[in-house]
PDB file of C-alpha atoms in Angstrom:
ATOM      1  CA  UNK A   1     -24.143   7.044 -20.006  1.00 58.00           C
ATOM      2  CA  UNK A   2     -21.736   4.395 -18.674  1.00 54.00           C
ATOM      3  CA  UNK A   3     -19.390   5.358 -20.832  1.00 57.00           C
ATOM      4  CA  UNK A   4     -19.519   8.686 -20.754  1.00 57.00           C
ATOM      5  CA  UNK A   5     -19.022   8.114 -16.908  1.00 51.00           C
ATOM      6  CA  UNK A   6     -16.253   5.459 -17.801  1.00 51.00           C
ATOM      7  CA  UNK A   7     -14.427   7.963 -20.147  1.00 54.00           C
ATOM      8  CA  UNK A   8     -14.573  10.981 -17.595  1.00 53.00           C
ATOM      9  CA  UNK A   9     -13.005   8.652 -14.793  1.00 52.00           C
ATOM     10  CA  UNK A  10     -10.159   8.161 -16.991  1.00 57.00           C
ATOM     11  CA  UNK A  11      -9.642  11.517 -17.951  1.00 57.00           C
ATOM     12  CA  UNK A  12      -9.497  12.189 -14.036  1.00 52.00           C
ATOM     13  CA  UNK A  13      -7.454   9.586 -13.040  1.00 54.00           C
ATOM     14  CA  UNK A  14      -5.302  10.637 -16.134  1.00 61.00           C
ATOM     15  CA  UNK A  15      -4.547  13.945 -15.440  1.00 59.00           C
ATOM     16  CA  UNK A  16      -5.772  14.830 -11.658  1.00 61.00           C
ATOM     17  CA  UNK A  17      -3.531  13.513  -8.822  1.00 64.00           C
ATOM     18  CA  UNK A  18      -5.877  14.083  -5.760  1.00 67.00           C
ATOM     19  CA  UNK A  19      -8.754  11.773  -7.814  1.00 67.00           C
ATOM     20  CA  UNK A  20      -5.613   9.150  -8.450  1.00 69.00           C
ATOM     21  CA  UNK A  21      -5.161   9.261  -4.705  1.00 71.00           C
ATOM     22  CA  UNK A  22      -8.570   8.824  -4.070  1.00 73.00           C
ATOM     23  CA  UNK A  23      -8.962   5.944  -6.383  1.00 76.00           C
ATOM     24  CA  UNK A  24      -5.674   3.813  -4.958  1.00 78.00           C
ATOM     25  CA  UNK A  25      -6.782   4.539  -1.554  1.00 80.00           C
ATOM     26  CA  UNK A  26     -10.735   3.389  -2.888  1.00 83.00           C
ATOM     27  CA  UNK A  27      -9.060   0.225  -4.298  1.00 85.00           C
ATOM     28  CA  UNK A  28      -6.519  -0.757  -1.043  1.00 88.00           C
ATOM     29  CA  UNK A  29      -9.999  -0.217   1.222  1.00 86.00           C
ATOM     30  CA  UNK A  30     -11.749  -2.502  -0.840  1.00 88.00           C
ATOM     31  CA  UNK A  31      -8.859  -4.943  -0.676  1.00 89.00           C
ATOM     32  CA  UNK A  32      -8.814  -5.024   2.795  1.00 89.00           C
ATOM     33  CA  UNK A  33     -12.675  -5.229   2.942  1.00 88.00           C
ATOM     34  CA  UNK A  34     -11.994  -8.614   1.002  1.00 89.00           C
ATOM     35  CA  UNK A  35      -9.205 -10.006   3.257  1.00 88.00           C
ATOM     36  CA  UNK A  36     -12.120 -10.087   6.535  1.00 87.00           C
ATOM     37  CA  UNK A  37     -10.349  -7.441   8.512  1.00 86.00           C
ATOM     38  CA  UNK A  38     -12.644  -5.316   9.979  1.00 86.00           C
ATOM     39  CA  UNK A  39     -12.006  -1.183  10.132  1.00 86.00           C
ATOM     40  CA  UNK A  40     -11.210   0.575  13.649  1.00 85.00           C
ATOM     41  CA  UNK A  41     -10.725  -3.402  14.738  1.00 85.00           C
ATOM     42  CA  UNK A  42      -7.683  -4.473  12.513  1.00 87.00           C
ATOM     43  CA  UNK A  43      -7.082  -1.403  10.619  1.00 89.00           C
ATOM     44  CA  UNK A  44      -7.408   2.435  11.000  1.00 87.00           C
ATOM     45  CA  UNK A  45      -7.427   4.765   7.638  1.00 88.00           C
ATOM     46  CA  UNK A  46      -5.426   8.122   7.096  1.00 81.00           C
ATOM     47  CA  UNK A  47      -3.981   7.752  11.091  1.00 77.00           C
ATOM     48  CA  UNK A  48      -2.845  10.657  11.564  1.00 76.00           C
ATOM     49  CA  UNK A  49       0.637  11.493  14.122  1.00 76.00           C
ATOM     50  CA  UNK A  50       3.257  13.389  14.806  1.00 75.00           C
ATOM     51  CA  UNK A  51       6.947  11.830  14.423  1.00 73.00           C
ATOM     52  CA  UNK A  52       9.528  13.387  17.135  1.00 73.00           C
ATOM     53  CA  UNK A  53      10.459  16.439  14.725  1.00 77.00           C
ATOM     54  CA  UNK A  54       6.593  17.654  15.371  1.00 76.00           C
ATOM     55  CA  UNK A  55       5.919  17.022  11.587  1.00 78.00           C
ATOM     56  CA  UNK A  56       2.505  15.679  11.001  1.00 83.00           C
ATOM     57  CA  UNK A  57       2.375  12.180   9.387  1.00 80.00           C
ATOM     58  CA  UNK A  58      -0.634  10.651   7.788  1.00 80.00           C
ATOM     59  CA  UNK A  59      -0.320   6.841   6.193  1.00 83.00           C
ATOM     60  CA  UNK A  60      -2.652   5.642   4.438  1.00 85.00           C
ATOM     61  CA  UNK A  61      -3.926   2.521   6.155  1.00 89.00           C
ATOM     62  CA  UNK A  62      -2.168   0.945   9.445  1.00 88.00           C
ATOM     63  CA  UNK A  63      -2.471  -2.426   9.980  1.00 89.00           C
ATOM     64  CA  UNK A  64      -2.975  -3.211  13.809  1.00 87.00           C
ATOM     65  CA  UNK A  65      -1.361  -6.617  14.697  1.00 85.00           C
ATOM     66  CA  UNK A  66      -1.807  -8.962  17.766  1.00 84.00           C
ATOM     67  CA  UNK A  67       0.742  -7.678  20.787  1.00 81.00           C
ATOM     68  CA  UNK A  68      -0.354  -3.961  19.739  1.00 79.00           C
ATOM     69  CA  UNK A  69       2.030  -4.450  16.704  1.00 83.00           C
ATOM     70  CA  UNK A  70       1.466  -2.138  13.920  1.00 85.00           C
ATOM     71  CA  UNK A  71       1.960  -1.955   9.868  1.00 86.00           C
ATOM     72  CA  UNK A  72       1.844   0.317   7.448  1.00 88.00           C
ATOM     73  CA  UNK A  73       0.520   0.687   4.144  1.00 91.00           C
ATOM     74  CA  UNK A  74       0.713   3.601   1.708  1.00 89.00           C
ATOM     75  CA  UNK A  75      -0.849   3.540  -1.720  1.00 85.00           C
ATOM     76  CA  UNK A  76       1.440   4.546  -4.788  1.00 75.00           C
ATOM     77  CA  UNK A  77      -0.773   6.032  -7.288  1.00 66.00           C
ATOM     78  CA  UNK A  78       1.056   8.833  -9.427  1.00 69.00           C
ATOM     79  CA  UNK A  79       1.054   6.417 -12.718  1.00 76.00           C
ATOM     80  CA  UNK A  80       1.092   9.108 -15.192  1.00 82.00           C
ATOM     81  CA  UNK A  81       3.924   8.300 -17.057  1.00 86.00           C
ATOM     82  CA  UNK A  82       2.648   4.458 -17.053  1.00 86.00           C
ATOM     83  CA  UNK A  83      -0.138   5.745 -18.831  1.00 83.00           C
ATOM     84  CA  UNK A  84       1.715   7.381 -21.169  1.00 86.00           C
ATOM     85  CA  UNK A  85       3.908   4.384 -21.751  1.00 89.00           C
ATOM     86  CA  UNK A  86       0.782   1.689 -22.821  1.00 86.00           C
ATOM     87  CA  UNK A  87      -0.659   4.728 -25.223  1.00 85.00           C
ATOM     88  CA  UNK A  88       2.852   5.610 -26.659  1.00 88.00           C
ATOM     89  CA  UNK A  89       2.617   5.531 -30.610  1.00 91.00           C
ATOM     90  CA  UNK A  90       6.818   5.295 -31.151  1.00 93.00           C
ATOM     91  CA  UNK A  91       9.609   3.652 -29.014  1.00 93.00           C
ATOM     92  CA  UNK A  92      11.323   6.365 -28.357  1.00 94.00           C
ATOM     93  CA  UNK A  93       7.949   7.925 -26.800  1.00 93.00           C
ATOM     94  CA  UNK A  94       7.510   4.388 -25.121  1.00 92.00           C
ATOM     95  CA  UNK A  95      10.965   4.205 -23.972  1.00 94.00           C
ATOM     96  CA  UNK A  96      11.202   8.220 -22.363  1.00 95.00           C
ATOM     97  CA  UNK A  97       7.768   7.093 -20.439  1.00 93.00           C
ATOM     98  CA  UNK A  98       9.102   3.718 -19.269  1.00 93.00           C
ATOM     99  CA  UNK A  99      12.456   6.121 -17.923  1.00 94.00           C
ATOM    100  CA  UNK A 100       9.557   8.571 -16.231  1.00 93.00           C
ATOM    101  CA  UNK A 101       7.444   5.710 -14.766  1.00 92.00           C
ATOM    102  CA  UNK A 102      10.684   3.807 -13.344  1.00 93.00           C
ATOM    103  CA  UNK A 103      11.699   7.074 -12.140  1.00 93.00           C
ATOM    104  CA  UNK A 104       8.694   7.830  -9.953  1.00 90.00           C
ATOM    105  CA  UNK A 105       8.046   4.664  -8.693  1.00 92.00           C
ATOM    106  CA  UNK A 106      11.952   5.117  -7.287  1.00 93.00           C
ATOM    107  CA  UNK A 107      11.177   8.879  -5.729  1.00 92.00           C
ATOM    108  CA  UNK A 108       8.298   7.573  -3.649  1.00 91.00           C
ATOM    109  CA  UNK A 109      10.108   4.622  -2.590  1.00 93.00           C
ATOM    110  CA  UNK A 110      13.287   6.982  -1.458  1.00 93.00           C
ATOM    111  CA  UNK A 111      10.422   9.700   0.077  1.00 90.00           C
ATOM    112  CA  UNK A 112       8.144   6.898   2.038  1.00 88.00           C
ATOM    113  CA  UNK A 113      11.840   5.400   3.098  1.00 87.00           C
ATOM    114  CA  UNK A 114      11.902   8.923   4.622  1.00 87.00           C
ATOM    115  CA  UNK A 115       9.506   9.435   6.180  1.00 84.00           C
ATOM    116  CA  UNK A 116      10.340   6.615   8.372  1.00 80.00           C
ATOM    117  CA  UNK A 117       6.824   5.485   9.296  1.00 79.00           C
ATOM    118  CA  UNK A 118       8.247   2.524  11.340  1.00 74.00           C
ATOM    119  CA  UNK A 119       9.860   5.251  13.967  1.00 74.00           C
ATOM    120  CA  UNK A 120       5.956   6.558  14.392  1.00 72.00           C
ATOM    121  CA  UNK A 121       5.212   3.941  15.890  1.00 68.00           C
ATOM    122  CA  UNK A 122       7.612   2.943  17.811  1.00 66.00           C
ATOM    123  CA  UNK A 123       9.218  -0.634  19.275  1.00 52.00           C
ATOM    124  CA  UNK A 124       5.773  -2.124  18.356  1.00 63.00           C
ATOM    125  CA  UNK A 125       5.884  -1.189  14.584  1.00 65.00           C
ATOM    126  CA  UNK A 126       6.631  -3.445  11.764  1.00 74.00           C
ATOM    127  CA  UNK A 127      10.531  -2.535  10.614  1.00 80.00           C
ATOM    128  CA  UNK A 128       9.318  -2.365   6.532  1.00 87.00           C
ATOM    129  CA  UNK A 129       6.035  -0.439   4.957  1.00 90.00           C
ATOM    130  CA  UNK A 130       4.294  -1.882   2.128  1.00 92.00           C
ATOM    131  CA  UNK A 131       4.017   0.178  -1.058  1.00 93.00           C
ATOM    132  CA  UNK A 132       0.706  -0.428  -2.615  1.00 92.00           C
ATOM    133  CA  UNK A 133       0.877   0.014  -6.356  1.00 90.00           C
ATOM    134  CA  UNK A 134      -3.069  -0.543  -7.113  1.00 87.00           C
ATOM    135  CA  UNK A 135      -2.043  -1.087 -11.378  1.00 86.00           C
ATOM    136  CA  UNK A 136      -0.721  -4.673 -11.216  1.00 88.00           C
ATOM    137  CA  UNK A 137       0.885  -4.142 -14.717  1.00 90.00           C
ATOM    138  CA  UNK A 138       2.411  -0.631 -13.821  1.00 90.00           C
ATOM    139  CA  UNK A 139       4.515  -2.739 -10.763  1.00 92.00           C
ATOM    140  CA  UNK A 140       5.170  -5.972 -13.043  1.00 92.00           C
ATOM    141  CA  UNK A 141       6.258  -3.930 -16.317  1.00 92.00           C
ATOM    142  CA  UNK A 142       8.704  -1.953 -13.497  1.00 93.00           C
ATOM    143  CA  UNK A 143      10.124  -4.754 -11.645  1.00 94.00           C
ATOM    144  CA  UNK A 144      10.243  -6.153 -15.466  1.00 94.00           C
ATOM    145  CA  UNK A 145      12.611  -3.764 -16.904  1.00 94.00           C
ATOM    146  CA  UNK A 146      14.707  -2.604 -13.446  1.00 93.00           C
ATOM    147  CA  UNK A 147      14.980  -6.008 -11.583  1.00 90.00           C
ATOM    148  CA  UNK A 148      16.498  -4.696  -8.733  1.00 93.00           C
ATOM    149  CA  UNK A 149      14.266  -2.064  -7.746  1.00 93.00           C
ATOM    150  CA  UNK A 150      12.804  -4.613  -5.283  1.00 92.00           C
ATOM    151  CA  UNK A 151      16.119  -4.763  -3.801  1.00 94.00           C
ATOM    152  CA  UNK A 152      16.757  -1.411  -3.377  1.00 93.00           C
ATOM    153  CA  UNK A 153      13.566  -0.739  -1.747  1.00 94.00           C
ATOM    154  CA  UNK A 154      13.909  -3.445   0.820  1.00 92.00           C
ATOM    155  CA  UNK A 155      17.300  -1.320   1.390  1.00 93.00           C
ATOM    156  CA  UNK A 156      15.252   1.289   2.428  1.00 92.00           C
ATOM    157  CA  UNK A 157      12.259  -0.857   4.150  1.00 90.00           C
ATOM    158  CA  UNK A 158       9.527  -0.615   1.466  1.00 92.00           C
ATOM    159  CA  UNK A 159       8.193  -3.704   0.391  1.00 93.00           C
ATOM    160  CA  UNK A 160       6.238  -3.341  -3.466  1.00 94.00           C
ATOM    161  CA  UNK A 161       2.781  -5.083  -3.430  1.00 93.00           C
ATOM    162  CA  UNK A 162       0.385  -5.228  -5.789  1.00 91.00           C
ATOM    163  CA  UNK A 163      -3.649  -5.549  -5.213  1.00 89.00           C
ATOM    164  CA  UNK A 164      -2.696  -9.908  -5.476  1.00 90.00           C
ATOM    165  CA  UNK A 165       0.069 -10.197  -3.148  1.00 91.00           C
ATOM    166  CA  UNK A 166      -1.666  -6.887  -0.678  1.00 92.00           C
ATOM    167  CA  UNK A 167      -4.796  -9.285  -0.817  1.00 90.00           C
ATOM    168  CA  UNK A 168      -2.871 -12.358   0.292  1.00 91.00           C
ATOM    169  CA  UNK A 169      -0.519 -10.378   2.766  1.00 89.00           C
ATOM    170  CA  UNK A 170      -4.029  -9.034   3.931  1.00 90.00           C
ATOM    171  CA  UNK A 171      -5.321 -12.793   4.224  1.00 90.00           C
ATOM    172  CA  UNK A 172      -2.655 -13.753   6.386  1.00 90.00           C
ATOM    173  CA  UNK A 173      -3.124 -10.908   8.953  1.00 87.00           C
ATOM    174  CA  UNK A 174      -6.844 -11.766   9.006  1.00 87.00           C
ATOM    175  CA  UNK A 175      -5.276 -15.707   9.743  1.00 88.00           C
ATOM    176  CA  UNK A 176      -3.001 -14.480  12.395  1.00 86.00           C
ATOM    177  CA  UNK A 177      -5.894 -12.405  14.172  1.00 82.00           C
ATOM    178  CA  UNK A 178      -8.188 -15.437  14.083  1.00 83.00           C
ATOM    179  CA  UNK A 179      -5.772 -17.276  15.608  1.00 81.00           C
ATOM    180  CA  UNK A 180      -5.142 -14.824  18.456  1.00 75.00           C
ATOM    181  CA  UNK A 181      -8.839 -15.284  19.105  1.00 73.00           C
ATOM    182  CA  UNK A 182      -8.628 -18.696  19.415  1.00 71.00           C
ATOM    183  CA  UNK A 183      -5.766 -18.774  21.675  1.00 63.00           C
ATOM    184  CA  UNK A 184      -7.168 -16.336  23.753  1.00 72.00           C
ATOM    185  CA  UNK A 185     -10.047 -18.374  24.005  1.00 62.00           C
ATOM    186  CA  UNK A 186      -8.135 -21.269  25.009  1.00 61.00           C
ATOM    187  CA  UNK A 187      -6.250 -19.291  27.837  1.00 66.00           C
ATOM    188  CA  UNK A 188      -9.926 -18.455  29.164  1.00 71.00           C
ATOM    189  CA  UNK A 189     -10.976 -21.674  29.059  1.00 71.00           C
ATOM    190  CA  UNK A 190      -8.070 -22.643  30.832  1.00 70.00           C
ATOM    191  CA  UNK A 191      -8.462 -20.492  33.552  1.00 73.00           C
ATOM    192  CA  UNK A 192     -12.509 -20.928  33.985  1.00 72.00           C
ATOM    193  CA  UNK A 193     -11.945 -24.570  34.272  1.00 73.00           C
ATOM    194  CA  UNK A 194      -8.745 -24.406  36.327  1.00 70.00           C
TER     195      UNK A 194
END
């Protein structure tokens, strides 16, 4: 039964988008789950706003920083041609996927670039969004072959993460809260005893 349930999730994530989406946005919950943030508190899912055009806008996680700072985090899950790539049987098959894969993961850095999620949230927004890519391999093997894709998504304020350095990125928010507490604290302190 498990892998009958094993083999029809990968025949899903293969070939249905919405379930891909579901599945990146599963794995960056979970991830920030692990990091100690806590949701509504440090983080607010699918936040949905309207940018000055009147177009409706809906990241997938933001971040909410101390000083009612804010960050945003979209999850890049369209890895069909990655897929394709690790099953190809010839090099020419392996190399046309590789093209595909490199090619998407560019079209949703140019789109999210776009959308200028930054702007949303005005003078208190982070200036870059991270670009969750939930298949470690899919990012390395792209960063791998097209070394400056990172470059050219900082260009357009994107930042690539991957579940390891999302988790540690996530870490250090959870860090920086915890010490807003504690200064916070202090300042109380301060003032009770003063």
């Amino acid at each position: 039964q498990v892998s009958t349930e094993a083999r029809e999730l990968t025949q899903a994530l293969k070939g249905d988008n919405k379930a891909q989406g579901n599945w990146g946005e599963m794995l960056l919950e979970k991830a920030l789950e692990l990091s100690g943030l806590a949701a509504g508190t440090h983080y607010v899912v699918q936040d949905s706003q309207r940018n000055d055009d009147g177009r409706r806008l809906q990241p997938d996680v933001v971040i909410k920083l101390p000083d009612d700072r804010h960050l945003v985090i979209d999850s890049k899950v369209s890895l069909l041609a990655y897929e394709r790539y690790a099953n190809a049987t010839s090099d020419e098959a392996r190399a046309a996927a590789l093209a595909e894969h490199l090619a998407s993961l560019r079209q949703h850095v140019k789109g999210l670039g776009q959308k200028n999620y930054p702007a949303l949230y005005g003078l208190a927004a982070v200036d870059f969004v991270l670009l969750f890519v939930p298949v470690e391999p899919a990012l390395l093997l792209a960063l791998r072959e097209d070394p400056g894709l990172y470059e050219e998504s900082l260009r357009k304020d994107v930042v690539l993460v991957s579940p390891t350095n999302l988790l540690a990125t996530l870490r250090v928010v959870n860090h920086v809260w915890r010490l807003e507490r504690q200064n916070r604290n202090v300042e109380q302190i301060g003032k009770l005893g003063g």
